[in-house]
mmCIF file of C-alpha atoms in Angstrom:
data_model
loop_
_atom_site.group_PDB
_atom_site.id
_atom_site.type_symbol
_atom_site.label_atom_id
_atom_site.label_comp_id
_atom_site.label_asym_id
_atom_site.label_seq_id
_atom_site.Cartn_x
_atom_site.Cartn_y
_atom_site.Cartn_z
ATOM 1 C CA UNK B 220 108.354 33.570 38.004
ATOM 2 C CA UNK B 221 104.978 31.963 38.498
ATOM 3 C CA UNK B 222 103.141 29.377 35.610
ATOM 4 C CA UNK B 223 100.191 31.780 36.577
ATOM 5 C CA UNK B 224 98.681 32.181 32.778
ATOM 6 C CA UNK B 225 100.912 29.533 31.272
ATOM 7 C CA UNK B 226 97.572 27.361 31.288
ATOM 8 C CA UNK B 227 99.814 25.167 34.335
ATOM 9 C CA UNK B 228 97.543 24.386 37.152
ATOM 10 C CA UNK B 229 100.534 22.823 39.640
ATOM 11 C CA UNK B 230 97.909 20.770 42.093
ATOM 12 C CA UNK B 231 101.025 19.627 43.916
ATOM 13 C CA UNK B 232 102.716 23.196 44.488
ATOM 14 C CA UNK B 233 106.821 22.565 45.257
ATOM 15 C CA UNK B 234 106.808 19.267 43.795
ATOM 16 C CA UNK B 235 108.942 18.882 40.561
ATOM 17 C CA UNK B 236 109.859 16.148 37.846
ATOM 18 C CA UNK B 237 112.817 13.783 38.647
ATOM 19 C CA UNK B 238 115.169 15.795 35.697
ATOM 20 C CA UNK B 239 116.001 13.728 33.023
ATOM 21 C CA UNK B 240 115.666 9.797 34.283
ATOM 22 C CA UNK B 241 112.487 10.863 34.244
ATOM 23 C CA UNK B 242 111.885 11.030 30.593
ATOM 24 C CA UNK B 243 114.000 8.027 30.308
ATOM 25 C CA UNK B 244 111.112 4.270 29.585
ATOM 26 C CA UNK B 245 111.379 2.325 32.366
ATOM 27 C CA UNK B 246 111.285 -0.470 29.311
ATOM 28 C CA UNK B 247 114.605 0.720 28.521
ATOM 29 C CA UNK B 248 116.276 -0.875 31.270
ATOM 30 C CA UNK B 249 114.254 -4.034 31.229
ATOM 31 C CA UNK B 250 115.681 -3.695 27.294
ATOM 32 C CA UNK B 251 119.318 -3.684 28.608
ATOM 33 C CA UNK B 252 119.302 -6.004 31.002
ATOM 34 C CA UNK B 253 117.519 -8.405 27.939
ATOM 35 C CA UNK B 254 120.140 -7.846 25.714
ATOM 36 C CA UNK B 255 123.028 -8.490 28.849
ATOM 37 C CA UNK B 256 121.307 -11.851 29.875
ATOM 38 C CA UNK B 257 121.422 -13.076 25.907
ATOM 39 C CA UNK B 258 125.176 -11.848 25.767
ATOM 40 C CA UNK B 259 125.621 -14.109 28.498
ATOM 41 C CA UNK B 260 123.723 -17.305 26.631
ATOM 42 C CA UNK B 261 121.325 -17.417 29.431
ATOM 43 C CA UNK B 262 118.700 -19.397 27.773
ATOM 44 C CA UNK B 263 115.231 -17.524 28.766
ATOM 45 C CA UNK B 264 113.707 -20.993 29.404
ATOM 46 C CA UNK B 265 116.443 -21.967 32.231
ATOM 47 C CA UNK B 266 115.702 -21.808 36.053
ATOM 48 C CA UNK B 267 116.707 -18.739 38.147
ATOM 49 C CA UNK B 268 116.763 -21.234 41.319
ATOM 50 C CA UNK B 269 116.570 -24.481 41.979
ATOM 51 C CA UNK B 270 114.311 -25.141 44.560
ATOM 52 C CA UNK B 271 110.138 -24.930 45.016
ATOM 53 C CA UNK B 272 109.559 -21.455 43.389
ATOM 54 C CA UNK B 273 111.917 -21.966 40.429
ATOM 55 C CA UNK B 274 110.957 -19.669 37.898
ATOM 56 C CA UNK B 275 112.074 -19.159 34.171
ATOM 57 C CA UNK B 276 114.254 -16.245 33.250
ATOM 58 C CA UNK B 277 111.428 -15.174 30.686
ATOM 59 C CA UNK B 278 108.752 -15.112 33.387
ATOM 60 C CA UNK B 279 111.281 -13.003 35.343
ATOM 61 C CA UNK B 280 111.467 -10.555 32.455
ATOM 62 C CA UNK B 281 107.454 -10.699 32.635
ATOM 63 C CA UNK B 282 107.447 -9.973 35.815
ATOM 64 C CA UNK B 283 109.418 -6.823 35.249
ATOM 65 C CA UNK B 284 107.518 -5.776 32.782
ATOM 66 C CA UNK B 285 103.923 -5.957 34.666
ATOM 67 C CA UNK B 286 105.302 -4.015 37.234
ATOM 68 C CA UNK B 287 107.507 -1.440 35.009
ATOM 69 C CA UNK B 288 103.935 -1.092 32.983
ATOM 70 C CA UNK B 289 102.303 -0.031 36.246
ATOM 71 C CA UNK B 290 105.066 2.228 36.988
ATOM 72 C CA UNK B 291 105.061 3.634 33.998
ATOM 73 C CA UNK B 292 101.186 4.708 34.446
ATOM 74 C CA UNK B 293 102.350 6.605 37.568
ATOM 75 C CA UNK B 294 104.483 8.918 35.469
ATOM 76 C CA UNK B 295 101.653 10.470 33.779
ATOM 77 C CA UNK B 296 98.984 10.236 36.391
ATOM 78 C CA UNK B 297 99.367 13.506 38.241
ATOM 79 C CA UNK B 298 96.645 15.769 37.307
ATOM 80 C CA UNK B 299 97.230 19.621 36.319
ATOM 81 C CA UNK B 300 101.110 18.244 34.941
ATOM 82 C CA UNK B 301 101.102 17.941 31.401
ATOM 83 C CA UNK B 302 103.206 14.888 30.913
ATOM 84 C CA UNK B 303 102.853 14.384 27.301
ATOM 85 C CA UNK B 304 106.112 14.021 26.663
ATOM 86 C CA UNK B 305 106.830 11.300 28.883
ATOM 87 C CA UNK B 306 103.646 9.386 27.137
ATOM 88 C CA UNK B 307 105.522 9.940 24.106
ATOM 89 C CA UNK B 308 108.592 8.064 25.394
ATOM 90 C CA UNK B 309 106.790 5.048 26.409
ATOM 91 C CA UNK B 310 105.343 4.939 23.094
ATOM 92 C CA UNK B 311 108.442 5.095 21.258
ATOM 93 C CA UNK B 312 110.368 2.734 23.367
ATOM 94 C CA UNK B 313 107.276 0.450 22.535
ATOM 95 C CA UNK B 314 107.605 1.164 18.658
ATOM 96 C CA UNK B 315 111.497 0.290 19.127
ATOM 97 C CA UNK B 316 110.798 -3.083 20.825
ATOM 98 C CA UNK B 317 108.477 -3.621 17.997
ATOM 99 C CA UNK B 318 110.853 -2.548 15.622
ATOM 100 C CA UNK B 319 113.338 -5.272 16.977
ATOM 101 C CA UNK B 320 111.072 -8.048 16.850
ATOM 102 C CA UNK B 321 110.115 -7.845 13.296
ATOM 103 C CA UNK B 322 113.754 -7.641 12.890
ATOM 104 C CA UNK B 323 114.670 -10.623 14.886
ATOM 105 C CA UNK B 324 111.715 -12.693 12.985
ATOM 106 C CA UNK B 325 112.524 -11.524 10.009
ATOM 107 C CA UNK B 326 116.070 -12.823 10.214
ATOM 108 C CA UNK B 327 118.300 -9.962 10.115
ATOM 109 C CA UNK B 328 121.665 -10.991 11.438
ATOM 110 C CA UNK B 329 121.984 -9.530 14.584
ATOM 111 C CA UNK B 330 119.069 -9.054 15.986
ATOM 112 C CA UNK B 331 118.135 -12.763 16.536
ATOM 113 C CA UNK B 332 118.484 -12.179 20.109
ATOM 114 C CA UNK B 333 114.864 -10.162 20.145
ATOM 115 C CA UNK B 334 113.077 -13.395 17.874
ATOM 116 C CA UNK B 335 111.851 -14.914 21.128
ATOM 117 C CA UNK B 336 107.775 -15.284 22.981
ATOM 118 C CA UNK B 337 109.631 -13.777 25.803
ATOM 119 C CA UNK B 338 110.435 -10.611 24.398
ATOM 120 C CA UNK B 339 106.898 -10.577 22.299
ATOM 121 C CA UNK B 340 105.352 -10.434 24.871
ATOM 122 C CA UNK B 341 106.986 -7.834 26.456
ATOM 123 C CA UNK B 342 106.930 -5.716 23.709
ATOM 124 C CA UNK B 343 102.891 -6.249 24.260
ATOM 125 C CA UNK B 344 102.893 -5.364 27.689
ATOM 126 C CA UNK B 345 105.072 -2.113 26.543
ATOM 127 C CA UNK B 346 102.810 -1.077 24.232
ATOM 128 C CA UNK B 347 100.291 -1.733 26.102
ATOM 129 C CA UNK B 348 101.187 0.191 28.741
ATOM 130 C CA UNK B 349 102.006 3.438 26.260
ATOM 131 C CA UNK B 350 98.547 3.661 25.088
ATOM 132 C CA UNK B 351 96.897 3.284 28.417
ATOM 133 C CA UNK B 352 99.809 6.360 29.583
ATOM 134 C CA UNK B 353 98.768 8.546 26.525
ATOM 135 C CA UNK B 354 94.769 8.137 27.978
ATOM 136 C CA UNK B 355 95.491 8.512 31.477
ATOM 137 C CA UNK B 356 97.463 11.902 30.393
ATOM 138 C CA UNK B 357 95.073 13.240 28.275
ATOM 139 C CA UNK B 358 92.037 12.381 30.878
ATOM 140 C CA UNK B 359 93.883 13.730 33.907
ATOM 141 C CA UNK B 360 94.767 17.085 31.358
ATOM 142 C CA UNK B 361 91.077 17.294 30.663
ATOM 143 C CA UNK B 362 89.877 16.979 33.987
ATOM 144 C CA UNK B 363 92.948 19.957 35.049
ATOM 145 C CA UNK B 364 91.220 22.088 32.295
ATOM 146 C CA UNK B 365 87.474 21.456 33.630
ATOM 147 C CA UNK B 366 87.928 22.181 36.865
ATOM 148 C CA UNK B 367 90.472 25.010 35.787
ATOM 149 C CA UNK B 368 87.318 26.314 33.802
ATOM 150 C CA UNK B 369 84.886 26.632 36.859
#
């Protein structure tokens, strides 16, 4: 059956989503791997490396997060696809990091882990990231619906 009249302009014809990974945060797994480097008392201020380009294990996790934020953008970018509810996603996995920060600073046992500059400033970058995929969806939508108009 065709989207004809479903108010789905498909400007890349054949081309479908990646199933469900593709609703899944990309932060998610930079979450995960967080939480499995503190459950191995890896101190985020240690040395992956020893030699010239030694870097931290929290600028590693900022790393992945600068480019998981640009991937993230890509998600939502494709005009005539509404992709609302991946938008969503990213801004929820945001509001979860968030959550777990206020935990961790607030000094709820267990979540002490996520009371770190490290993982602050991820959750910036995450939310970050959500907003700017909630504009670029509704913009490319917009411009789908203009130029579905003429």
């Amino acid at each position: 059956m065709s989207d004809e009249g479903k108010g789905h302009i498909d400007v890349h014809p054949g081309k479908r989503k990646g199933g469900l990974l593709h609703y899944i945060p990309y932060f998610l797994f930079i979450l995960i791997l967080y939480v499995v480097v503190k459950a191995m008392n890896i101190d985020m201020h240690a040395t992956v490396g020893n030699g010239t380009w030694a870097i931290s294990w929290g600028e590693v996790f900022l790393i992945l997060a600068a480019v998981l934020a640009l991937a993230e953008q890509m998600k939502v970018s494709h005009p005539g696809i509404d992709n609302t509810a991946e938008a969503l996603a990213q801004v929820a996995m945001g509001v979860v990091q968030l959550v777990l920060f206020v935990l961790g600073v607030a000094g709820v046992v267990g979540f002490g882990w996520f009371n770190d500059a490290s993982f602050l400033i991820q959750t910036l970058i995450s939310l970050s990231a959500s907003i700017v995929a909630i504009m670029i969806n509704a913009r490319t939508l917009r411009r789908t619906m203009a130029l579905g108009d003429n």
